[in-house]
Amino acid sequence: MSDNVIEAKNIVVKFYIRRGLRRIGFAAVDNVSIAVPKGSIFGLIGESGSGKTTLGKVTLALIKPTKGEVLFQGRNIFDMDKKEFKKYRVNAQYIPQDPYASINPYKRVRDILTDIAKYHKLALNNKEALDMAIDIMNKVGLNPPERYLDKYPFQLSGGERQRVSIARALMLKPAYIVADEPVTMLDASLKASIVKTIKDMVREIGSSLLFITHEITLLQFFGPSTLVAVMYLGKLVEQATLKELLEEPLHPYTQALISAIPVPDPKARETRKLILSGTTPSPLNKPQGCPLSNRCPFAMDICRKEEPQLKQVSPTHFVACHLR
Ligand SMILES: Nc1ncnc2c1ncn2[C@@H]1O[C@H](COP(=O)(O)OP(=O)(O)O)[C@@H](O)[C@H]1O
Ligand code: SF4
Ligand SMILES: [Mg+2]
């Protein structure tokens, strides 16, 4: 049996868009591999458009990759028979950025939560389903549950709505959860509390979490040994523990991400500050060679010709840069 709940291997996802009469293809995810260890939290970071959601959805079989394979507990998800795939569907759950993408606005909280348990036959009757819902609601901070059971999503605050979306994903006690920027739409004051709720619940259920974000500071709630993959323009450019990334970021893109973290005393990090020139190009205009070659202050000739491959620099640290 594999030690990873999810292994995504050499994933390529090509999208096609129309430009006038032409149909142009580009790789939103370009030969990326990640493995989420059992019972762990794995962070996926990168700015908007880097391919994080696409990769996360591939691991949930919500998008079929153009190339590559996804193993769930060692089994190829696109090779499963109907029965096995159904079991995987229960075991792999998605918490999207916008809770309205996962919860039905016309259902009361009670039905949002009990229907999913009944649909997947995890509860035999209404009473059992309601008991499960109340238990989860208490745990995700919807207390007292009675106050929320008969409300519709629009009657809840943004934070409460996201807690319902989290509760819905957790009702099935999945082995694997993808939380895709789950607090991006919420006030700063609420973010910590919701990220902690997700972390505590994942630990309690014993599941594994792929936590997608563009805010590196949110990963600090998961502790220094959390594995983090950094994506840029559809490529995985660096992977390491959070501690390694914060203390010794090796890829210039990661260095720029970390330079952008606000620090109380700006002088403290002045010496290590790295600012990239220009803005991220569209994936349709990805430069030749290294994806960062048109913005990187260290770019050399080889960077514009040859794509750097991921290289291992410590047991847990990988980087794709010609400087390493
Ligand atoms: N269904 C789609 N059709 C065409 N392009 C898409 C589609 N979904 C995403 N993209 C594009 O793929 C790239 C990666 O998107 P996404 O995975 O959503 O990135 P992220 O989650 O990091 O913001 C972006 O350029 C986005 O515009
Ligand atoms: S490979 Fe070259 S362009 Fe790319 S990040 Fe490294 S130094 Fe910069
Ligand atoms: Mg996204």
mmCIF file of C-alpha atoms and ligand atoms in Angstrom:
data_model
loop_
_atom_site.group_PDB
_atom_site.id
_atom_site.type_symbol
_atom_site.label_atom_id
_atom_site.label_comp_id
_atom_site.label_asym_id
_atom_site.label_seq_id
_atom_site.Cartn_x
_atom_site.Cartn_y
_atom_site.Cartn_z
ATOM 1 C CA MET A 1 0.000 0.000 0.000
ATOM 2 C CA SER A 2 1.209 3.473 -0.830
ATOM 3 C CA ASP A 3 2.127 5.947 1.918
ATOM 4 C CA ASN A 4 0.424 8.652 -0.111
ATOM 5 C CA VAL A 5 -3.290 9.188 -0.262
ATOM 6 C CA ILE A 6 -2.908 10.948 -3.614
ATOM 7 C CA GLU A 7 -0.163 10.749 -6.181
ATOM 8 C CA ALA A 8 -0.511 12.913 -9.259
ATOM 9 C CA LYS A 9 2.146 11.940 -11.773
ATOM 10 C CA ASN A 10 3.339 14.052 -14.719
ATOM 11 C CA ILE A 11 0.018 15.833 -15.037
ATOM 12 C CA VAL A 12 -0.566 17.923 -18.157
ATOM 13 C CA VAL A 13 -3.845 19.776 -18.626
ATOM 14 C CA LYS A 14 -4.321 21.539 -21.938
ATOM 15 C CA PHE A 15 -7.102 24.032 -22.441
ATOM 16 C CA TYR A 16 -8.145 25.496 -25.765
ATOM 17 C CA ILE A 17 -9.506 28.983 -26.222
ATOM 18 C CA ARG A 18 -10.823 30.829 -29.252
ATOM 19 C CA ARG A 19 -9.028 33.880 -30.550
ATOM 20 C CA GLY A 20 -11.073 35.047 -33.505
ATOM 21 C CA LEU A 21 -11.083 32.138 -35.907
ATOM 22 C CA ARG A 22 -8.138 30.421 -34.296
ATOM 23 C CA ARG A 23 -8.260 27.834 -31.548
ATOM 24 C CA ILE A 24 -5.199 28.161 -29.338
ATOM 25 C CA GLY A 25 -4.092 25.491 -26.894
ATOM 26 C CA PHE A 26 -2.004 26.066 -23.782
ATOM 27 C CA ALA A 27 -0.972 23.968 -20.811
ATOM 28 C CA ALA A 28 -2.612 25.246 -17.609
ATOM 29 C CA VAL A 29 -0.706 22.478 -15.789
ATOM 30 C CA ASP A 30 2.516 21.405 -17.443
ATOM 31 C CA ASN A 31 4.032 18.099 -16.350
ATOM 32 C CA VAL A 32 3.488 18.497 -12.598
ATOM 33 C CA SER A 33 3.785 15.698 -10.026
ATOM 34 C CA ILE A 34 2.734 15.944 -6.385
ATOM 35 C CA ALA A 35 2.159 13.375 -3.660
ATOM 36 C CA VAL A 36 0.024 14.028 -0.591
ATOM 37 C CA PRO A 37 1.207 11.789 2.266
ATOM 38 C CA LYS A 38 -1.439 9.987 4.310
ATOM 39 C CA GLY A 39 -2.660 11.956 7.319
ATOM 40 C CA SER A 40 -0.779 15.087 6.228
ATOM 41 C CA ILE A 41 -1.455 18.583 5.062
ATOM 42 C CA PHE A 42 0.167 19.551 1.758
ATOM 43 C CA GLY A 43 0.249 23.208 0.686
ATOM 44 C CA LEU A 44 -0.023 24.332 -2.931
ATOM 45 C CA ILE A 45 0.885 27.950 -3.478
ATOM 46 C CA GLY A 46 1.150 30.283 -6.439
ATOM 47 C CA GLU A 47 -0.473 33.403 -7.771
ATOM 48 C CA SER A 48 -3.796 33.462 -9.565
ATOM 49 C CA GLY A 49 -3.647 31.649 -12.915
ATOM 50 C CA SER A 50 -0.709 29.388 -11.995
ATOM 51 C CA GLY A 51 -2.816 26.223 -12.374
ATOM 52 C CA LYS A 52 -3.531 25.367 -8.718
ATOM 53 C CA THR A 53 -7.285 24.844 -9.075
ATOM 54 C CA THR A 54 -6.833 22.839 -12.267
ATOM 55 C CA LEU A 55 -4.315 20.524 -10.574
ATOM 56 C CA GLY A 56 -6.497 20.193 -7.453
ATOM 57 C CA LYS A 57 -9.516 19.317 -9.586
ATOM 58 C CA VAL A 58 -7.514 16.698 -11.489
ATOM 59 C CA THR A 59 -6.811 14.920 -8.180
ATOM 60 C CA LEU A 60 -10.579 14.926 -7.538
ATOM 61 C CA ALA A 61 -11.384 13.596 -11.033
ATOM 62 C CA LEU A 62 -13.317 16.816 -11.710
ATOM 63 C CA ILE A 63 -10.972 17.508 -14.649
ATOM 64 C CA LYS A 64 -9.483 14.755 -16.790
ATOM 65 C CA PRO A 65 -5.817 15.414 -17.503
ATOM 66 C CA THR A 66 -4.499 15.496 -21.067
ATOM 67 C CA LYS A 67 -1.574 13.392 -19.839
ATOM 68 C CA GLY A 68 -0.464 11.796 -16.591
ATOM 69 C CA GLU A 69 -2.130 9.659 -13.969
ATOM 70 C CA VAL A 70 -3.635 10.077 -10.511
ATOM 71 C CA LEU A 71 -3.392 7.357 -7.902
ATOM 72 C CA PHE A 72 -5.753 7.365 -4.928
ATOM 73 C CA GLN A 73 -4.420 5.050 -2.209
ATOM 74 C CA GLY A 74 -2.291 3.472 -4.916
ATOM 75 C CA ARG A 75 -5.102 2.920 -7.455
ATOM 76 C CA ASN A 76 -5.431 4.795 -10.742
ATOM 77 C CA ILE A 77 -8.656 6.830 -10.429
ATOM 78 C CA PHE A 78 -9.307 6.816 -14.175
ATOM 79 C CA ASP A 79 -9.035 3.009 -14.279
ATOM 80 C CA MET A 80 -11.467 2.242 -11.462
ATOM 81 C CA ASP A 81 -14.669 0.292 -12.058
ATOM 82 C CA LYS A 82 -17.970 1.945 -11.147
ATOM 83 C CA LYS A 83 -18.097 0.585 -7.610
ATOM 84 C CA GLU A 84 -14.536 1.553 -6.732
ATOM 85 C CA PHE A 85 -14.947 5.000 -8.305
ATOM 86 C CA LYS A 86 -18.091 5.608 -6.248
ATOM 87 C CA LYS A 87 -16.132 4.851 -3.088
ATOM 88 C CA TYR A 88 -13.377 7.236 -4.193
ATOM 89 C CA ARG A 89 -16.035 9.936 -4.877
ATOM 90 C CA VAL A 90 -17.131 9.716 -1.231
ATOM 91 C CA ASN A 91 -13.538 9.722 -0.045
ATOM 92 C CA ALA A 92 -12.296 12.704 -2.052
ATOM 93 C CA GLN A 93 -14.060 15.974 -1.239
ATOM 94 C CA TYR A 94 -13.747 19.587 -2.387
ATOM 95 C CA ILE A 95 -14.075 22.792 -0.371
ATOM 96 C CA PRO A 96 -14.188 25.557 -2.987
ATOM 97 C CA GLN A 97 -13.359 29.234 -2.607
ATOM 98 C CA ASP A 98 -16.994 30.195 -3.114
ATOM 99 C CA PRO A 99 -19.287 28.132 -0.858
ATOM 100 C CA TYR A 100 -22.154 28.638 -3.315
ATOM 101 C CA ALA A 101 -20.213 26.320 -5.651
ATOM 102 C CA SER A 102 -20.739 23.430 -3.222
ATOM 103 C CA ILE A 103 -23.943 24.249 -1.377
ATOM 104 C CA ASN A 104 -27.380 24.534 -2.889
ATOM 105 C CA PRO A 105 -28.779 28.033 -2.187
ATOM 106 C CA TYR A 106 -32.357 26.746 -2.179
ATOM 107 C CA LYS A 107 -31.841 24.163 0.551
ATOM 108 C CA ARG A 108 -31.847 24.711 4.302
ATOM 109 C CA VAL A 109 -28.651 23.907 6.176
ATOM 110 C CA ARG A 110 -30.356 20.827 7.636
ATOM 111 C CA ASP A 111 -31.001 19.398 4.158
ATOM 112 C CA ILE A 112 -27.635 20.428 2.705
ATOM 113 C CA LEU A 113 -25.965 18.267 5.342
ATOM 114 C CA THR A 114 -28.384 15.375 5.790
ATOM 115 C CA ASP A 115 -29.057 14.831 2.063
ATOM 116 C CA ILE A 116 -25.408 14.114 1.298
ATOM 117 C CA ALA A 117 -25.203 11.515 4.098
ATOM 118 C CA LYS A 118 -28.392 9.850 2.896
ATOM 119 C CA TYR A 119 -27.402 10.008 -0.781
ATOM 120 C CA HIS A 120 -24.163 8.168 -0.091
ATOM 121 C CA LYS A 121 -25.973 5.801 2.298
ATOM 122 C CA LEU A 122 -23.805 6.752 5.264
ATOM 123 C CA ALA A 123 -26.956 7.308 7.307
ATOM 124 C CA LEU A 124 -29.844 4.871 7.244
ATOM 125 C CA ASN A 125 -32.592 7.311 8.183
ATOM 126 C CA ASN A 126 -33.344 10.990 8.810
ATOM 127 C CA LYS A 127 -32.620 10.776 12.530
ATOM 128 C CA GLU A 128 -29.180 9.244 11.975
ATOM 129 C CA ALA A 129 -28.355 11.819 9.269
ATOM 130 C CA LEU A 130 -29.456 14.688 11.525
ATOM 131 C CA ASP A 131 -27.338 13.381 14.412
ATOM 132 C CA MET A 132 -24.325 13.294 12.080
ATOM 133 C CA ALA A 133 -25.049 16.827 10.860
ATOM 134 C CA ILE A 134 -25.377 18.200 14.416
ATOM 135 C CA ASP A 135 -22.138 16.532 15.469
ATOM 136 C CA ILE A 136 -20.221 18.044 12.521
ATOM 137 C CA MET A 137 -21.855 21.466 12.974
ATOM 138 C CA ASN A 138 -20.688 21.583 16.588
ATOM 139 C CA LYS A 139 -17.161 20.753 15.446
ATOM 140 C CA VAL A 140 -16.942 23.331 12.656
ATOM 141 C CA GLY A 141 -18.167 26.136 14.909
ATOM 142 C CA LEU A 142 -21.824 26.322 13.880
ATOM 143 C CA ASN A 143 -23.066 26.390 17.445
ATOM 144 C CA PRO A 144 -25.591 25.938 18.675
ATOM 145 C CA PRO A 145 -26.639 23.912 15.602
ATOM 146 C CA GLU A 146 -30.326 24.572 16.269
ATOM 147 C CA ARG A 147 -29.715 28.207 15.406
ATOM 148 C CA TYR A 148 -28.602 27.300 11.889
ATOM 149 C CA LEU A 149 -30.479 24.121 10.920
ATOM 150 C CA ASP A 150 -33.473 25.851 9.341
ATOM 151 C CA LYS A 151 -31.632 28.724 7.714
ATOM 152 C CA TYR A 152 -30.965 29.123 4.000
ATOM 153 C CA PRO A 153 -27.433 29.959 2.840
ATOM 154 C CA PHE A 154 -28.354 33.576 2.031
ATOM 155 C CA GLN A 155 -29.395 34.065 5.686
ATOM 156 C CA LEU A 156 -25.860 33.260 6.854
ATOM 157 C CA SER A 157 -22.739 35.414 6.989
ATOM 158 C CA GLY A 158 -19.865 34.622 4.599
ATOM 159 C CA GLY A 159 -17.948 32.853 7.362
ATOM 160 C CA GLU A 160 -20.957 30.786 8.438
ATOM 161 C CA ARG A 161 -21.622 29.835 4.821
ATOM 162 C CA GLN A 162 -18.041 28.626 4.407
ATOM 163 C CA ARG A 163 -18.421 26.614 7.645
ATOM 164 C CA VAL A 164 -21.478 24.911 6.131
ATOM 165 C CA SER A 165 -19.443 24.114 3.013
ATOM 166 C CA ILE A 166 -16.698 22.642 5.238
ATOM 167 C CA ALA A 167 -19.271 20.655 7.235
ATOM 168 C CA ARG A 168 -20.740 19.290 4.003
ATOM 169 C CA ALA A 169 -17.328 18.053 2.842
ATOM 170 C CA LEU A 170 -16.608 16.502 6.245
ATOM 171 C CA MET A 171 -19.972 14.744 6.634
ATOM 172 C CA LEU A 172 -18.583 11.901 4.537
ATOM 173 C CA LYS A 173 -15.380 11.583 6.608
ATOM 174 C CA PRO A 174 -13.302 11.649 3.424
ATOM 175 C CA ALA A 175 -9.751 10.323 3.272
ATOM 176 C CA TYR A 176 -8.711 13.247 1.064
ATOM 177 C CA ILE A 177 -9.868 16.866 0.971
ATOM 178 C CA VAL A 178 -8.940 19.673 -1.387
ATOM 179 C CA ALA A 179 -9.534 23.095 0.197
ATOM 180 C CA ASP A 180 -9.197 25.575 -2.669
ATOM 181 C CA GLU A 181 -8.534 29.081 -1.327
ATOM 182 C CA PRO A 182 -11.247 28.448 1.292
ATOM 183 C CA VAL A 183 -10.809 31.793 3.054
ATOM 184 C CA THR A 184 -9.961 34.095 0.136
ATOM 185 C CA MET A 185 -13.433 35.623 0.112
ATOM 186 C CA LEU A 186 -13.532 36.193 3.888
ATOM 187 C CA ASP A 187 -12.503 39.082 6.132
ATOM 188 C CA ALA A 188 -8.966 38.920 7.469
ATOM 189 C CA SER A 189 -10.358 38.607 11.019
ATOM 190 C CA LEU A 190 -12.109 35.335 10.130
ATOM 191 C CA LYS A 191 -9.374 33.659 8.103
ATOM 192 C CA ALA A 192 -7.334 32.254 10.984
ATOM 193 C CA SER A 193 -10.339 30.774 12.731
ATOM 194 C CA ILE A 194 -11.610 28.989 9.606
ATOM 195 C CA VAL A 195 -8.167 27.677 8.620
ATOM 196 C CA LYS A 196 -7.766 26.324 12.181
ATOM 197 C CA THR A 197 -11.201 24.686 11.983
ATOM 198 C CA ILE A 198 -10.182 22.924 8.757
ATOM 199 C CA LYS A 199 -6.860 21.845 10.273
ATOM 200 C CA ASP A 200 -8.448 20.493 13.474
ATOM 201 C CA MET A 201 -11.150 18.615 11.601
ATOM 202 C CA VAL A 202 -8.710 17.050 9.142
ATOM 203 C CA ARG A 203 -6.622 15.821 12.090
ATOM 204 C CA GLU A 204 -9.666 14.506 13.949
ATOM 205 C CA ILE A 205 -10.995 12.561 10.973
ATOM 206 C CA GLY A 206 -7.482 11.409 10.082
ATOM 207 C CA SER A 207 -7.800 12.616 6.499
ATOM 208 C CA SER A 208 -5.237 14.271 4.247
ATOM 209 C CA LEU A 209 -5.559 17.799 2.957
ATOM 210 C CA LEU A 210 -4.402 19.609 -0.153
ATOM 211 C CA PHE A 211 -4.580 23.250 0.895
ATOM 212 C CA ILE A 212 -4.490 25.633 -2.069
ATOM 213 C CA THR A 213 -3.724 29.301 -1.469
ATOM 214 C CA HIS A 214 -1.984 32.357 -2.863
ATOM 215 C CA GLU A 215 -1.273 33.583 0.691
ATOM 216 C CA ILE A 216 1.851 31.930 2.071
ATOM 217 C CA THR A 217 1.109 33.307 5.537
ATOM 218 C CA LEU A 218 -1.920 30.997 5.823
ATOM 219 C CA LEU A 219 0.344 27.950 5.600
ATOM 220 C CA GLN A 220 1.985 28.943 8.875
ATOM 221 C CA PHE A 221 -1.053 27.586 10.728
ATOM 222 C CA PHE A 222 -0.041 24.081 9.623
ATOM 223 C CA GLY A 223 3.428 24.050 11.124
ATOM 224 C CA PRO A 224 7.035 24.119 9.818
ATOM 225 C CA SER A 225 7.200 20.524 8.563
ATOM 226 C CA THR A 226 4.234 20.949 6.182
ATOM 227 C CA LEU A 227 5.235 20.129 2.601
ATOM 228 C CA VAL A 228 4.583 22.967 0.191
ATOM 229 C CA ALA A 229 4.711 23.019 -3.624
ATOM 230 C CA VAL A 230 5.144 26.324 -5.431
ATOM 231 C CA MET A 231 3.597 26.753 -8.878
ATOM 232 C CA TYR A 232 4.298 29.368 -11.526
ATOM 233 C CA LEU A 233 2.640 29.431 -14.965
ATOM 234 C CA GLY A 234 1.570 25.803 -14.772
ATOM 235 C CA LYS A 235 4.969 24.550 -13.577
ATOM 236 C CA LEU A 236 6.057 23.249 -10.209
ATOM 237 C CA VAL A 237 9.140 25.403 -9.529
ATOM 238 C CA GLU A 238 9.994 24.434 -5.954
ATOM 239 C CA GLN A 239 8.853 21.995 -3.275
ATOM 240 C CA ALA A 240 10.051 21.868 0.323
ATOM 241 C CA THR A 241 8.897 21.965 3.912
ATOM 242 C CA LEU A 242 7.456 25.305 4.962
ATOM 243 C CA LYS A 243 10.493 25.844 7.193
ATOM 244 C CA GLU A 244 12.895 25.289 4.291
ATOM 245 C CA LEU A 245 10.897 27.552 2.025
ATOM 246 C CA LEU A 246 10.775 30.384 4.539
ATOM 247 C CA GLU A 247 14.377 30.103 5.688
ATOM 248 C CA GLU A 248 16.060 29.110 2.458
ATOM 249 C CA PRO A 249 13.894 29.716 -0.585
ATOM 250 C CA LEU A 250 15.978 28.645 -3.592
ATOM 251 C CA HIS A 251 13.855 29.598 -6.566
ATOM 252 C CA PRO A 252 13.780 33.309 -7.410
ATOM 253 C CA TYR A 253 9.992 33.123 -7.742
ATOM 254 C CA THR A 254 9.676 31.718 -4.201
ATOM 255 C CA GLN A 255 12.142 34.346 -2.979
ATOM 256 C CA ALA A 256 9.880 37.032 -4.463
ATOM 257 C CA LEU A 257 6.799 35.455 -2.837
ATOM 258 C CA ILE A 258 8.502 35.489 0.543
ATOM 259 C CA SER A 259 9.829 39.018 0.071
ATOM 260 C CA ALA A 260 6.229 40.115 -0.334
ATOM 261 C CA ILE A 261 5.222 38.858 3.148
ATOM 262 C CA PRO A 262 4.654 41.934 5.287
ATOM 263 C CA VAL A 263 7.082 42.057 8.221
ATOM 264 C CA PRO A 264 6.678 44.341 11.261
ATOM 265 C CA ASP A 265 10.179 45.759 10.761
ATOM 266 C CA PRO A 266 10.812 46.169 7.006
ATOM 267 C CA LYS A 267 14.586 46.586 7.610
ATOM 268 C CA ALA A 268 14.693 43.055 9.006
ATOM 269 C CA ARG A 269 14.371 41.532 5.555
ATOM 270 C CA GLU A 270 15.750 44.340 3.411
ATOM 271 C CA THR A 271 18.884 42.414 2.481
ATOM 272 C CA ARG A 272 16.970 39.440 1.100
ATOM 273 C CA LYS A 273 14.268 41.305 -0.740
ATOM 274 C CA LEU A 274 13.706 40.198 -4.300
ATOM 275 C CA ILE A 275 11.345 41.952 -6.644
ATOM 276 C CA LEU A 276 10.589 40.535 -10.068
ATOM 277 C CA SER A 277 10.305 42.839 -13.028
ATOM 278 C CA GLY A 278 7.002 43.150 -14.913
ATOM 279 C CA THR A 279 3.916 41.074 -14.325
ATOM 280 C CA THR A 280 3.120 37.411 -14.892
ATOM 281 C CA PRO A 281 2.447 36.791 -18.587
ATOM 282 C CA SER A 282 -0.615 34.881 -19.735
ATOM 283 C CA PRO A 283 0.060 31.146 -20.100
ATOM 284 C CA LEU A 284 -0.449 31.741 -23.840
ATOM 285 C CA ASN A 285 2.756 33.794 -23.852
ATOM 286 C CA LYS A 286 4.862 31.557 -21.635
ATOM 287 C CA PRO A 287 8.541 32.304 -22.349
ATOM 288 C CA GLN A 288 10.865 29.681 -23.787
ATOM 289 C CA GLY A 289 13.051 27.764 -21.338
ATOM 290 C CA CYS A 290 12.434 28.728 -17.721
ATOM 291 C CA PRO A 291 8.909 30.154 -17.238
ATOM 292 C CA LEU A 292 10.403 32.984 -15.142
ATOM 293 C CA SER A 293 13.169 33.870 -17.636
ATOM 294 C CA ASN A 294 11.568 37.150 -18.777
ATOM 295 C CA ARG A 295 11.224 38.472 -15.200
ATOM 296 C CA CYS A 296 14.101 36.936 -13.269
ATOM 297 C CA PRO A 297 16.986 39.253 -12.283
ATOM 298 C CA PHE A 298 19.419 36.296 -12.490
ATOM 299 C CA ALA A 299 18.355 35.027 -15.939
ATOM 300 C CA MET A 300 21.219 33.686 -18.055
ATOM 301 C CA ASP A 301 21.353 32.606 -21.700
ATOM 302 C CA ILE A 302 20.619 29.005 -20.831
ATOM 303 C CA CYS A 303 17.449 30.082 -18.964
ATOM 304 C CA ARG A 304 15.896 31.334 -22.212
ATOM 305 C CA LYS A 305 16.756 28.123 -24.057
ATOM 306 C CA GLU A 306 16.478 25.190 -21.716
ATOM 307 C CA GLU A 307 13.760 24.453 -19.249
ATOM 308 C CA PRO A 308 15.294 23.702 -15.820
ATOM 309 C CA GLN A 309 14.289 20.314 -14.411
ATOM 310 C CA LEU A 310 13.402 19.709 -10.747
ATOM 311 C CA LYS A 311 16.527 18.856 -8.788
ATOM 312 C CA GLN A 312 16.677 17.417 -5.286
ATOM 313 C CA VAL A 313 18.757 19.484 -2.862
ATOM 314 C CA SER A 314 17.719 17.900 0.460
ATOM 315 C CA PRO A 315 15.521 14.925 1.348
ATOM 316 C CA THR A 316 12.486 17.222 1.228
ATOM 317 C CA HIS A 317 13.659 20.104 -0.971
ATOM 318 C CA PHE A 318 13.348 20.234 -4.787
ATOM 319 C CA VAL A 319 13.921 23.189 -7.085
ATOM 320 C CA ALA A 320 13.818 23.824 -10.844
ATOM 321 C CA CYS A 321 16.374 26.571 -11.524
ATOM 322 C CA HIS A 322 19.620 26.611 -13.551
ATOM 323 C CA LEU A 323 21.360 28.378 -10.656
ATOM 324 C CA ARG A 324 21.071 25.289 -8.419
HETATM 325 N N1 LIG B 1 -11.963 25.667 -18.417
HETATM 326 C C1 LIG B 1 -10.958 26.458 -18.792
HETATM 327 N N2 LIG B 1 -10.808 26.805 -20.107
HETATM 328 C C2 LIG B 1 -9.779 27.592 -20.508
HETATM 329 N N3 LIG B 1 -8.838 28.079 -19.669
HETATM 330 C C3 LIG B 1 -8.950 27.779 -18.363
HETATM 331 C C4 LIG B 1 -10.001 26.959 -17.852
HETATM 332 N N4 LIG B 1 -9.837 26.819 -16.499
HETATM 333 C C5 LIG B 1 -8.734 27.524 -16.195
HETATM 334 N N5 LIG B 1 -8.200 28.101 -17.292
HETATM 335 C C6 LIG B 1 -6.969 28.888 -17.366
HETATM 336 O O1 LIG B 1 -5.925 28.031 -16.913
HETATM 337 C C7 LIG B 1 -4.983 28.760 -16.138
HETATM 338 C C8 LIG B 1 -4.876 28.149 -14.760
HETATM 339 O O2 LIG B 1 -6.105 28.354 -14.087
HETATM 340 P P1 LIG B 1 -6.371 27.886 -12.580
HETATM 341 O O3 LIG B 1 -6.070 26.443 -12.475
HETATM 342 O O4 LIG B 1 -7.744 28.325 -12.232
HETATM 343 O O5 LIG B 1 -5.281 28.717 -11.777
HETATM 344 P P2 LIG B 1 -5.261 29.165 -10.231
HETATM 345 O O6 LIG B 1 -6.209 28.300 -9.485
HETATM 346 O O7 LIG B 1 -3.848 29.006 -9.823
HETATM 347 O O8 LIG B 1 -5.691 30.598 -10.223
HETATM 348 C C9 LIG B 1 -5.460 30.200 -16.152
HETATM 349 O O9 LIG B 1 -4.789 30.886 -17.176
HETATM 350 C C10 LIG B 1 -6.935 30.082 -16.439
HETATM 351 O O10 LIG B 1 -7.413 31.233 -17.075
HETATM 352 S S1 SF4 B 2 16.352 29.112 -14.298
HETATM 353 FE FE1 SF4 B 2 17.222 31.102 -14.750
HETATM 354 S S2 SF4 B 2 15.463 32.435 -15.190
HETATM 355 FE FE2 SF4 B 2 14.702 30.609 -14.191
HETATM 356 S S3 SF4 B 2 14.597 31.165 -12.073
HETATM 357 FE FE3 SF4 B 2 16.579 30.171 -12.347
HETATM 358 S S4 SF4 B 2 17.992 31.825 -12.797
HETATM 359 FE FE4 SF4 B 2 15.946 32.679 -13.023
HETATM 360 MG MG MG B 3 -7.808 28.842 -8.259
#
